[in-house]
Every structure is written in C-alpha cells, then in structure tokens.
C-alpha cells in the first residue's frame, strides 16, 4: 500500500494558480453525476488543465516524485517482462533499476494498489519506487513500444514452430504450407506498423550472412529496427510478395509490386521492390502516405528571400520551371506546393508521375506504366492534346521528354518538372547538354526557362533535447572550401560578427524519447532559387564557367546559394554542421 500524507488535488491545483474555485466546483458537480470519474480526470476533460499539470499536482498532493516519462531512458528489458495488456490496463511503465536495485515504476494512478502489487509480482521484487506519470506521455511511450512487444512475441512463436519443422525453410512456396502462418502475418504487420508509427519513408529487409536486418529510413537516414533469424525469413518475404501480387515461386529475378494497406489512421501505398542477392532476396518498400496534405510554400523551409522568388516564379502564366536536387530531396513536395498556389478551378492541370505521391481533387493525374509503353515522354505527348494550361512532369529522365517540355512551355503552357542536378547552375548546364542533338536551340531553351529551385532536405534538431555547443569557425569554413564555395565571401558576410572569437555558438543533437533518441525530429529544406531573367540569360549565353557565374551573381547581390541557406540554418539552431556535411 502507498502510505502518504495526502493533500486534496483540487487544493493543490488552486494553490498553483491552475484552476479557480468555480472551475473546481464545476468539476465536483460533474463528479456527482459521474461518480466513477476522479476530479482531476474531469478537469482535464473540461479543458482546464493538461495531463502533465494533473500528474505534477498529483505528485505534489501525495508527496511523491513526478516523472517526465518522455525524458527518461526506459529499460526495454523491464518493459518486456510485462504483458502488453497488463501495462494498458494498469497504466504503468517500469522505467529503470537504480544502483541500489530498486526499480522505479511510473503510474498514471499511484493510488492503484492492485497496479503496485502487479508491478512487484511481475518484477519479482518488493522494493519499488513509485512516481506519477502523465496519461498522454504513458500512451505515447506505450505506442512506441507496442510494436516491439508484438515483434518479440511473433518471433518467439515462429521460433517455437520452426524448431519442430525439419524441412529446408527455403523450399516453401505457399503460405498455406509455411510453419506458423499466423506468426508470420503478425511479424510483417508489426514491421509495417513500426515504419508508419516512426514516419519512415522506406523499409529495408536485408539478408546478412548470419541474420536478417530490418532498417527504416526516417528523415532521410537509415535507422536500425529489428533483427531476426533465417528460420522465418522466407515466410516473411513470401508474405510480402503475396500482399504485393508478386510471384512467390520466383527467387532469381527482381520483382516490383505494390499494396495499399488500410489503418485506422488512413491508407498507405507500399511500393515493393524485391532484389535477389548473395544471401537471399532483399526487400525494399517505399511508403507513400495517402493522408499526406500538401503544405503551403511558406511551410517548406524557404528563407524569406527565396520564398519571395518562388512566389514570383509561380506567378508566370507560362514557361518552364525546374526543381532540382538529389533523390529524396523533397522536389515533388515543392512542385505540388507550387501547384497549390494556382487557381485550379479555372485551369486544366494535368500531371504525369511515377508514382503518384499526392492526390489532388480537380486535376488529372496520370501514372507512368513503362510495361505497356506509357513513359513520361509518351504520356506528355498525349497530355498536350488535352488542352492543358499547366503540366506537371514527375521527372525529366530523357532528351525527348525535355524537348517536349520546352516546346510546351514556349506555346503558352506552364510546365513544372523535376530533374537531378547538384545546384541551380549545374541544372542549366545539364539541360544544355541534354538538348544537344535535338532541334531545340539554346536561345529557345533560355527563353522557356522561368526559374530553377535547387534543394536538399536536412533533419531539424529536436526542440525537446537540443543543447547549445560551440564549433570552431574553421570547421564551418572547411566545408565551404570542400564544396568550392567563395571562402572569403562566406567569412566576410556571415562570420564577420565573430571576428574576435574562434568559436561559434550553435546547437547539437542529443536524443530523447520524443525523437526516438536520434536528436532530430522532422526535416526542412535548404535551397537556392534562381530567377532566369535577362541578366542571368546573358551570363549563360556567354558560356561563362559556373564559378564565374556564381561570383557575378554574388557581387550583384542577386543570389543566395545552398551554402548560404545552410549556414543560416546552422547559426539559427535549426540544424547542425553534421547534417549539412551529410547532404551537401
């Protein structure tokens, strides 16, 4: 039993200025009609306090510790000692064992003696220390760990069944014949759920020499998930193949497919790629969130100067707009955010994409299907017969598509497209090379271009755990030299206020439960936006080398480049030098 000197929860809340007497009386009246509910719970429902405020007040009322669960490094081994349903029912989280061997247990309701006894018996320990945790924090932590419980149980079930199965696991060709079909289904579903819960864009299921590794690409970086043995590998691959309508008997050739899965939170389109490798078939799954909403341009991370340029570019009634950058750089997101700025009701907008990532009511979206000959180029030819005002091309992959896009932009259409290039200037140099040998002359190319956006995505520091640190100016300037940027310009413009100091005050990643210990949460863009006006056209028509063009644009104060935006975001505490090194 928890023996404490107790103060009334309402009294504590009033003393701390969190509620008024009138609000407390309202909650007490409500409690008379709903006697099973506690006053604190009612006050939260009425919107007068938060779960965190309630937990802190309860801790003060009972004179026991409040535990900020989202900042604790929770011992997973302790968690896995409990049945998931028990944790849910009693709203408890075993957190860690201290040096004296006492286990600290967080409870939403520290007066629940049955929960305390359950904790003691499960942990097989008498000495436990109770702390109060907030209900919403409990839900988040339990949700994060729920998949680990499911995966742990599924692997145990598969392992038990596989031990008694004598035949070679790789000979199975039908899921009906596989050992523990139910365990495999649970495991695959748990892998999918863990990816979706953690906002992963891709799942990698990789056969290694001695085991199978699952990794998730989260905010652009692959992060380790679970590992399991070969005894369940072929069933997992077969299950995924079956879902994606692939041939489960074919193990020698690559295969592609997709499946739409429905969850209580929405639908997800999973694009499945299977590739034979030395140790077995590697499976990579791209996750397309059907719930994705198109962000407005001012939410994409553009600085004020670049944002103004983007608005100017998209205001053109016709012309060719390119968004360039690496794979996974957010190019498609930027294109659709630009589309969102247009009056779609009065325009005929047609897109051709591979795959269709965002669904927009009121526009026509075409999915590339190369198996039947519907390529970007072929699709674009037929789109031009559909009386379009605006055409969006998912990617410029070949000379023919580029040639047709330029011709369309010269004949009164607004054409938006993506292309792979390192920066805005190299984007122009690349398309100049691509039109060589076609009927498009440079003067037509330059006349069609309205503007170019080049961008990368960098991870944003987690605001819950980032901390101040210092880096040497030389470390920042070193990356400037590595990417052949204007060292003196950067030093003079951005670092002149630090001339008396060798170190710059910035922020670094730490890691906490909120960001799954990565130190980062979400992504933003670093970008450069080049408006292709007459002065810029002249620079390219004169065939100047790219470094001279950059220098002239800097001197004319016409252009911010990627490195400028990157340095701004480092010094502003948005991201880190390590992130910039990773993406530039």
Short mmCIF file of N, CA and C in Angstrom, two decimals, residues 256-393:
data_model
loop_
_atom_site.label_atom_id
_atom_site.label_comp_id
_atom_site.label_asym_id
_atom_site.label_seq_id
_atom_site.Cartn_x
_atom_site.Cartn_y
_atom_site.Cartn_z
N UNK A 256 8.79 -6.09 -58.88
CA UNK A 256 8.21 -4.87 -58.32
C UNK A 256 6.70 -5.04 -58.21
N UNK A 257 6.14 -4.50 -57.15
CA UNK A 257 4.70 -4.54 -56.98
C UNK A 257 4.28 -3.52 -55.94
N UNK A 258 3.01 -3.50 -55.62
CA UNK A 258 2.57 -2.58 -54.56
C UNK A 258 1.31 -3.10 -53.91
N UNK A 259 1.06 -2.62 -52.71
CA UNK A 259 -0.14 -2.97 -51.97
C UNK A 259 -0.59 -1.75 -51.19
N UNK A 260 -1.89 -1.54 -51.12
CA UNK A 260 -2.44 -0.47 -50.29
C UNK A 260 -2.94 -1.10 -48.99
N UNK A 261 -2.42 -0.62 -47.87
CA UNK A 261 -2.89 -1.13 -46.59
C UNK A 261 -3.73 -0.06 -45.91
N UNK A 262 -4.74 -0.51 -45.23
CA UNK A 262 -5.66 0.40 -44.56
C UNK A 262 -5.43 0.32 -43.06
N UNK A 263 -5.30 1.46 -42.41
CA UNK A 263 -5.17 1.52 -40.96
C UNK A 263 -6.25 2.44 -40.42
N UNK A 264 -6.39 2.46 -39.10
CA UNK A 264 -7.41 3.34 -38.51
C UNK A 264 -7.07 4.81 -38.72
N UNK A 265 -5.79 5.07 -39.03
CA UNK A 265 -5.36 6.46 -39.25
C UNK A 265 -5.30 6.85 -40.72
N UNK A 266 -5.64 5.92 -41.63
CA UNK A 266 -5.60 6.26 -43.04
C UNK A 266 -4.98 5.16 -43.89
N UNK A 267 -4.88 5.41 -45.18
CA UNK A 267 -4.36 4.42 -46.12
C UNK A 267 -2.91 4.73 -46.49
N UNK A 268 -2.15 3.66 -46.76
CA UNK A 268 -0.74 3.79 -47.15
C UNK A 268 -0.49 2.91 -48.37
N UNK A 269 0.18 3.48 -49.36
CA UNK A 269 0.54 2.76 -50.57
C UNK A 269 1.98 2.28 -50.41
N UNK A 270 2.17 0.97 -50.37
CA UNK A 270 3.51 0.40 -50.19
C UNK A 270 4.02 -0.09 -51.54
N UNK A 271 5.12 0.51 -52.02
CA UNK A 271 5.75 0.11 -53.29
C UNK A 271 6.87 -0.88 -52.97
N UNK A 272 6.71 -2.11 -53.40
CA UNK A 272 7.60 -3.20 -53.00
C UNK A 272 8.60 -3.51 -54.12
N UNK A 273 9.88 -3.57 -53.77
CA UNK A 273 10.93 -3.97 -54.71
C UNK A 273 11.69 -5.15 -54.10
N UNK A 274 11.76 -6.25 -54.84
CA UNK A 274 12.47 -7.44 -54.38
C UNK A 274 13.67 -7.66 -55.30
N UNK A 275 14.85 -7.80 -54.69
CA UNK A 275 16.09 -7.94 -55.47
C UNK A 275 16.88 -9.15 -54.97
N UNK A 276 17.14 -10.15 -55.85
CA UNK A 276 17.96 -11.30 -55.43
C UNK A 276 19.37 -10.84 -55.08
N UNK A 277 19.90 -11.36 -53.98
CA UNK A 277 21.27 -11.01 -53.58
C UNK A 277 21.98 -12.27 -53.11
N UNK A 278 23.19 -12.13 -52.68
CA UNK A 278 24.02 -13.28 -52.34
C UNK A 278 23.39 -14.15 -51.25
N UNK A 279 22.79 -13.50 -50.24
CA UNK A 279 22.26 -14.25 -49.10
C UNK A 279 20.75 -14.42 -49.14
N UNK A 280 20.13 -14.02 -50.23
CA UNK A 280 18.68 -14.14 -50.32
C UNK A 280 18.08 -12.89 -50.93
N UNK A 281 16.78 -12.83 -50.94
CA UNK A 281 16.10 -11.71 -51.57
C UNK A 281 16.00 -10.51 -50.62
N UNK A 282 16.53 -9.39 -51.07
CA UNK A 282 16.42 -8.15 -50.30
C UNK A 282 15.12 -7.46 -50.70
N UNK A 283 14.39 -6.99 -49.70
CA UNK A 283 13.11 -6.32 -49.94
C UNK A 283 13.22 -4.88 -49.48
N UNK A 284 12.89 -3.96 -50.37
CA UNK A 284 12.81 -2.54 -50.02
C UNK A 284 11.40 -2.06 -50.33
N UNK A 285 10.79 -1.39 -49.37
CA UNK A 285 9.41 -0.95 -49.50
C UNK A 285 9.34 0.56 -49.32
N UNK A 286 8.89 1.26 -50.34
CA UNK A 286 8.66 2.71 -50.25
C UNK A 286 7.24 2.93 -49.72
N UNK A 287 7.12 3.79 -48.72
CA UNK A 287 5.82 4.06 -48.10
C UNK A 287 5.30 5.41 -48.58
N UNK A 288 4.16 5.39 -49.24
CA UNK A 288 3.51 6.63 -49.67
C UNK A 288 2.28 6.83 -48.80
N UNK A 289 2.29 7.90 -48.05
CA UNK A 289 1.21 8.19 -47.11
C UNK A 289 0.06 8.85 -47.85
N UNK A 290 -1.05 8.14 -48.00
CA UNK A 290 -2.21 8.68 -48.70
C UNK A 290 -2.86 9.82 -47.93
N UNK A 291 -2.48 9.96 -46.64
CA UNK A 291 -3.05 11.05 -45.84
C UNK A 291 -2.30 12.35 -46.04
N UNK A 292 -1.17 12.29 -46.75
CA UNK A 292 -0.29 13.45 -46.85
C UNK A 292 -1.04 14.67 -47.37
N UNK A 293 -0.91 15.75 -46.65
CA UNK A 293 -1.51 17.00 -47.10
C UNK A 293 -0.41 17.84 -47.75
N UNK A 294 -0.80 18.63 -48.71
CA UNK A 294 0.16 19.47 -49.42
C UNK A 294 0.40 20.73 -48.60
N UNK A 295 1.64 20.93 -48.21
CA UNK A 295 1.98 22.10 -47.40
C UNK A 295 2.00 23.35 -48.26
N UNK A 296 1.71 24.47 -47.64
CA UNK A 296 1.86 25.74 -48.34
C UNK A 296 3.35 26.05 -48.47
N UNK A 297 3.71 26.88 -49.42
CA UNK A 297 5.12 27.16 -49.70
C UNK A 297 5.86 27.71 -48.48
N UNK A 298 5.16 28.49 -47.66
CA UNK A 298 5.84 29.09 -46.51
C UNK A 298 6.10 28.09 -45.38
N UNK A 299 5.68 26.84 -45.57
CA UNK A 299 5.93 25.80 -44.56
C UNK A 299 7.04 24.84 -44.98
N UNK A 300 7.68 25.11 -46.10
CA UNK A 300 8.68 24.19 -46.64
C UNK A 300 10.10 24.50 -46.19
N UNK A 301 10.30 25.61 -45.49
CA UNK A 301 11.64 25.94 -45.01
C UNK A 301 12.38 26.95 -45.85
N UNK A 302 11.73 27.55 -46.85
CA UNK A 302 12.38 28.60 -47.63
C UNK A 302 12.64 29.82 -46.75
N UNK A 303 13.84 30.42 -46.88
CA UNK A 303 14.06 31.69 -46.21
C UNK A 303 13.25 32.77 -46.93
N UNK A 304 13.15 33.94 -46.32
CA UNK A 304 12.26 34.98 -46.86
C UNK A 304 12.63 35.40 -48.28
N UNK A 305 13.93 35.49 -48.55
CA UNK A 305 14.37 35.91 -49.89
C UNK A 305 13.98 34.87 -50.93
N UNK A 306 14.26 33.60 -50.63
CA UNK A 306 13.92 32.54 -51.59
C UNK A 306 12.42 32.36 -51.74
N UNK A 307 11.69 32.53 -50.65
CA UNK A 307 10.23 32.37 -50.71
C UNK A 307 9.62 33.41 -51.64
N UNK A 308 10.11 34.64 -51.53
CA UNK A 308 9.61 35.71 -52.42
C UNK A 308 9.89 35.37 -53.88
N UNK A 309 11.08 34.79 -54.14
CA UNK A 309 11.42 34.40 -55.51
C UNK A 309 10.51 33.29 -56.03
N UNK A 310 10.20 32.32 -55.17
CA UNK A 310 9.34 31.22 -55.59
C UNK A 310 7.95 31.73 -55.95
N UNK A 311 7.41 32.64 -55.13
CA UNK A 311 6.11 33.23 -55.45
C UNK A 311 6.15 33.96 -56.80
N UNK A 312 7.27 34.63 -57.06
CA UNK A 312 7.41 35.35 -58.32
C UNK A 312 7.45 34.38 -59.50
N UNK A 313 8.17 33.28 -59.33
CA UNK A 313 8.28 32.28 -60.40
C UNK A 313 6.92 31.69 -60.75
N UNK A 314 6.16 31.30 -59.73
CA UNK A 314 4.90 30.61 -59.97
C UNK A 314 3.81 31.55 -60.47
N UNK A 315 4.05 32.85 -60.38
CA UNK A 315 3.05 33.81 -60.87
C UNK A 315 3.08 33.95 -62.40
N UNK A 316 4.10 33.36 -63.05
CA UNK A 316 4.17 33.42 -64.52
C UNK A 316 3.05 32.59 -65.15
N UNK A 317 2.39 33.10 -66.18
CA UNK A 317 1.30 32.34 -66.82
C UNK A 317 1.79 31.18 -67.67
N UNK A 318 3.03 31.26 -68.12
CA UNK A 318 3.60 30.18 -68.93
C UNK A 318 5.11 30.18 -68.74
N UNK A 319 5.75 29.12 -69.21
CA UNK A 319 7.20 29.00 -69.06
C UNK A 319 7.56 27.67 -68.42
N UNK A 320 8.86 27.46 -68.22
CA UNK A 320 9.41 26.19 -67.75
C UNK A 320 10.03 26.41 -66.37
N UNK A 321 9.52 25.70 -65.37
CA UNK A 321 10.04 25.79 -64.00
C UNK A 321 10.61 24.44 -63.62
N UNK A 322 11.85 24.43 -63.16
CA UNK A 322 12.51 23.19 -62.77
C UNK A 322 12.84 23.19 -61.29
N UNK A 323 12.59 22.05 -60.64
CA UNK A 323 13.04 21.84 -59.26
C UNK A 323 14.07 20.72 -59.31
N UNK A 324 15.29 21.01 -58.88
CA UNK A 324 16.37 20.02 -58.99
C UNK A 324 16.91 19.67 -57.61
N UNK A 325 17.65 18.58 -57.58
CA UNK A 325 18.23 18.10 -56.33
C UNK A 325 18.35 16.59 -56.37
N UNK A 326 18.83 15.99 -55.29
CA UNK A 326 19.01 14.54 -55.25
C UNK A 326 17.69 13.81 -55.01
N UNK A 327 17.72 12.50 -55.17
CA UNK A 327 16.56 11.67 -54.81
C UNK A 327 16.26 11.84 -53.33
N UNK A 328 14.98 11.98 -53.01
CA UNK A 328 14.59 12.17 -51.61
C UNK A 328 14.82 13.57 -51.10
N UNK A 329 15.00 14.52 -52.02
CA UNK A 329 15.28 15.89 -51.61
C UNK A 329 14.06 16.77 -51.48
N UNK A 330 12.87 16.20 -51.62
CA UNK A 330 11.65 16.99 -51.45
C UNK A 330 11.19 17.73 -52.69
N UNK A 331 11.70 17.32 -53.85
CA UNK A 331 11.37 18.04 -55.09
C UNK A 331 9.88 17.96 -55.42
N UNK A 332 9.31 16.76 -55.33
CA UNK A 332 7.89 16.59 -55.66
C UNK A 332 7.01 17.38 -54.70
N UNK A 333 7.37 17.39 -53.44
CA UNK A 333 6.60 18.16 -52.45
C UNK A 333 6.58 19.64 -52.83
N UNK A 334 7.73 20.16 -53.24
CA UNK A 334 7.80 21.56 -53.65
C UNK A 334 6.94 21.82 -54.88
N UNK A 335 6.98 20.92 -55.86
CA UNK A 335 6.16 21.08 -57.06
C UNK A 335 4.68 21.19 -56.71
N UNK A 336 4.21 20.29 -55.85
CA UNK A 336 2.78 20.30 -55.52
C UNK A 336 2.40 21.48 -54.64
N UNK A 337 3.33 21.94 -53.83
CA UNK A 337 3.06 23.16 -53.05
C UNK A 337 2.94 24.36 -53.98
N UNK A 338 3.71 24.36 -55.08
CA UNK A 338 3.58 25.42 -56.08
C UNK A 338 2.23 25.32 -56.80
N UNK A 339 1.82 24.09 -57.13
CA UNK A 339 0.52 23.90 -57.76
C UNK A 339 -0.60 24.45 -56.89
N UNK A 340 -0.43 24.27 -55.59
CA UNK A 340 -1.46 24.71 -54.63
C UNK A 340 -1.69 26.21 -54.70
N UNK A 341 -0.68 26.96 -55.16
CA UNK A 341 -0.80 28.41 -55.24
C UNK A 341 -1.60 28.86 -56.46
N UNK A 342 -1.85 27.94 -57.39
CA UNK A 342 -2.55 28.31 -58.62
C UNK A 342 -4.07 28.24 -58.43
N UNK A 343 -4.78 28.93 -59.29
CA UNK A 343 -6.24 28.86 -59.30
C UNK A 343 -6.65 27.61 -60.08
N UNK A 344 -6.77 26.49 -59.38
CA UNK A 344 -7.01 25.22 -60.04
C UNK A 344 -8.41 25.13 -60.64
N UNK A 345 -9.33 25.93 -60.12
CA UNK A 345 -10.71 25.89 -60.63
C UNK A 345 -10.79 26.39 -62.07
N UNK A 346 -9.95 27.35 -62.41
CA UNK A 346 -10.04 27.97 -63.74
C UNK A 346 -8.99 27.43 -64.71
N UNK A 347 -8.22 26.41 -64.27
CA UNK A 347 -7.16 25.89 -65.13
C UNK A 347 -7.32 24.38 -65.31
N UNK A 348 -6.88 23.91 -66.46
CA UNK A 348 -6.81 22.48 -66.72
C UNK A 348 -5.39 22.02 -66.38
N UNK A 349 -5.27 21.33 -65.26
CA UNK A 349 -3.95 20.88 -64.78
C UNK A 349 -3.85 19.37 -64.98
N UNK A 350 -2.78 18.94 -65.64
CA UNK A 350 -2.55 17.52 -65.88
C UNK A 350 -1.14 17.18 -65.41
N UNK A 351 -1.01 16.07 -64.68
CA UNK A 351 0.31 15.63 -64.22
C UNK A 351 0.61 14.25 -64.78
N UNK A 352 1.90 13.95 -64.93
CA UNK A 352 2.32 12.59 -65.23
C UNK A 352 3.42 12.25 -64.23
N UNK A 353 3.23 11.17 -63.46
CA UNK A 353 4.07 10.90 -62.30
C UNK A 353 4.41 9.42 -62.19
N UNK A 354 5.46 9.14 -61.44
CA UNK A 354 5.85 7.77 -61.15
C UNK A 354 6.60 7.72 -59.82
N UNK A 355 5.90 7.42 -58.70
CA UNK A 355 4.46 7.17 -58.60
C UNK A 355 3.69 8.46 -58.31
N UNK A 356 2.37 8.34 -58.24
CA UNK A 356 1.54 9.47 -57.81
C UNK A 356 1.63 9.55 -56.29
N UNK A 357 2.26 10.62 -55.80
CA UNK A 357 2.51 10.73 -54.36
C UNK A 357 1.44 11.54 -53.64
N UNK A 358 0.89 12.53 -54.30
CA UNK A 358 -0.16 13.36 -53.70
C UNK A 358 -1.39 13.30 -54.60
N UNK A 359 -2.55 13.17 -54.00
CA UNK A 359 -3.78 13.15 -54.77
C UNK A 359 -4.52 14.47 -54.57
N UNK A 360 -4.79 15.16 -55.69
CA UNK A 360 -5.43 16.47 -55.63
C UNK A 360 -6.76 16.41 -56.38
N UNK A 361 -7.86 16.66 -55.70
CA UNK A 361 -9.15 16.70 -56.40
C UNK A 361 -9.17 17.83 -57.42
N UNK A 362 -9.77 17.57 -58.57
CA UNK A 362 -9.94 18.62 -59.57
C UNK A 362 -8.86 18.70 -60.61
N UNK A 363 -7.81 17.87 -60.49
CA UNK A 363 -6.79 17.84 -61.54
C UNK A 363 -6.68 16.42 -62.08
N UNK A 364 -6.09 16.27 -63.26
CA UNK A 364 -5.93 14.96 -63.88
C UNK A 364 -4.52 14.46 -63.62
N UNK A 365 -4.41 13.28 -62.99
CA UNK A 365 -3.10 12.72 -62.66
C UNK A 365 -2.92 11.39 -63.39
N UNK A 366 -1.80 11.27 -64.10
CA UNK A 366 -1.51 10.09 -64.92
C UNK A 366 -0.34 9.34 -64.30
N UNK A 367 -0.50 8.03 -64.13
CA UNK A 367 0.56 7.18 -63.59
C UNK A 367 1.38 6.57 -64.74
N UNK A 368 2.70 6.77 -64.71
CA UNK A 368 3.58 6.13 -65.70
C UNK A 368 3.46 4.61 -65.58
N UNK A 369 3.44 3.93 -66.71
CA UNK A 369 3.42 2.46 -66.73
C UNK A 369 4.30 2.00 -67.89
N UNK A 370 5.58 1.84 -67.62
CA UNK A 370 6.54 1.54 -68.68
C UNK A 370 6.31 0.15 -69.29
N UNK A 371 5.68 -0.76 -68.54
CA UNK A 371 5.45 -2.11 -69.06
C UNK A 371 4.56 -2.08 -70.30
N UNK A 372 3.66 -1.10 -70.36
CA UNK A 372 2.76 -1.02 -71.52
C UNK A 372 3.13 0.15 -72.43
N UNK A 373 4.31 0.75 -72.17
CA UNK A 373 4.79 1.82 -73.05
C UNK A 373 4.37 3.22 -72.67
N UNK A 374 3.70 3.37 -71.50
CA UNK A 374 3.30 4.71 -71.06
C UNK A 374 4.44 5.32 -70.26
N UNK A 375 5.40 5.90 -70.97
CA UNK A 375 6.54 6.57 -70.35
C UNK A 375 6.21 8.04 -70.12
N UNK A 376 7.13 8.76 -69.50
CA UNK A 376 6.95 10.21 -69.34
C UNK A 376 6.79 10.88 -70.71
N UNK A 377 7.64 10.48 -71.64
CA UNK A 377 7.61 11.10 -72.97
C UNK A 377 6.30 10.81 -73.70
N UNK A 378 5.90 9.53 -73.73
CA UNK A 378 4.66 9.16 -74.42
C UNK A 378 3.45 9.82 -73.76
N UNK A 379 3.44 9.81 -72.43
CA UNK A 379 2.33 10.43 -71.72
C UNK A 379 2.24 11.91 -71.98
N UNK A 380 3.40 12.58 -72.03
CA UNK A 380 3.43 14.02 -72.26
C UNK A 380 2.88 14.38 -73.65
N UNK A 381 3.19 13.55 -74.64
CA UNK A 381 2.68 13.81 -75.99
C UNK A 381 1.15 13.84 -76.01
N UNK A 382 0.55 12.90 -75.30
CA UNK A 382 -0.92 12.83 -75.30
C UNK A 382 -1.54 13.88 -74.38
N UNK A 383 -0.82 14.26 -73.33
CA UNK A 383 -1.31 15.32 -72.45
C UNK A 383 -1.49 16.62 -73.23
N UNK A 384 -0.57 16.89 -74.16
CA UNK A 384 -0.64 18.12 -74.94
C UNK A 384 -1.88 18.17 -75.84
N UNK A 385 -2.52 17.03 -76.06
CA UNK A 385 -3.75 17.00 -76.85
C UNK A 385 -4.99 17.20 -75.97
N UNK A 386 -4.76 17.39 -74.65
CA UNK A 386 -5.87 17.51 -73.70
C UNK A 386 -6.14 18.96 -73.30
N UNK A 387 -5.65 19.90 -74.10
CA UNK A 387 -5.87 21.33 -73.84
C UNK A 387 -5.45 21.73 -72.42
N UNK A 388 -4.20 21.43 -72.03
CA UNK A 388 -3.78 21.76 -70.66
C UNK A 388 -3.35 23.22 -70.53
N UNK A 389 -3.54 23.77 -69.34
CA UNK A 389 -2.96 25.07 -69.00
C UNK A 389 -1.65 24.87 -68.25
N UNK A 390 -1.66 23.88 -67.36
CA UNK A 390 -0.49 23.60 -66.52
C UNK A 390 -0.17 22.11 -66.63
N UNK A 391 1.12 21.81 -66.83
CA UNK A 391 1.57 20.42 -66.92
C UNK A 391 2.64 20.20 -65.86
N UNK A 392 2.48 19.14 -65.07
CA UNK A 392 3.50 18.77 -64.09
C UNK A 392 4.10 17.44 -64.50
N UNK A 393 5.43 17.42 -64.65
CA UNK A 393 6.15 16.21 -65.05
C UNK A 393 6.95 15.73 -63.84
#
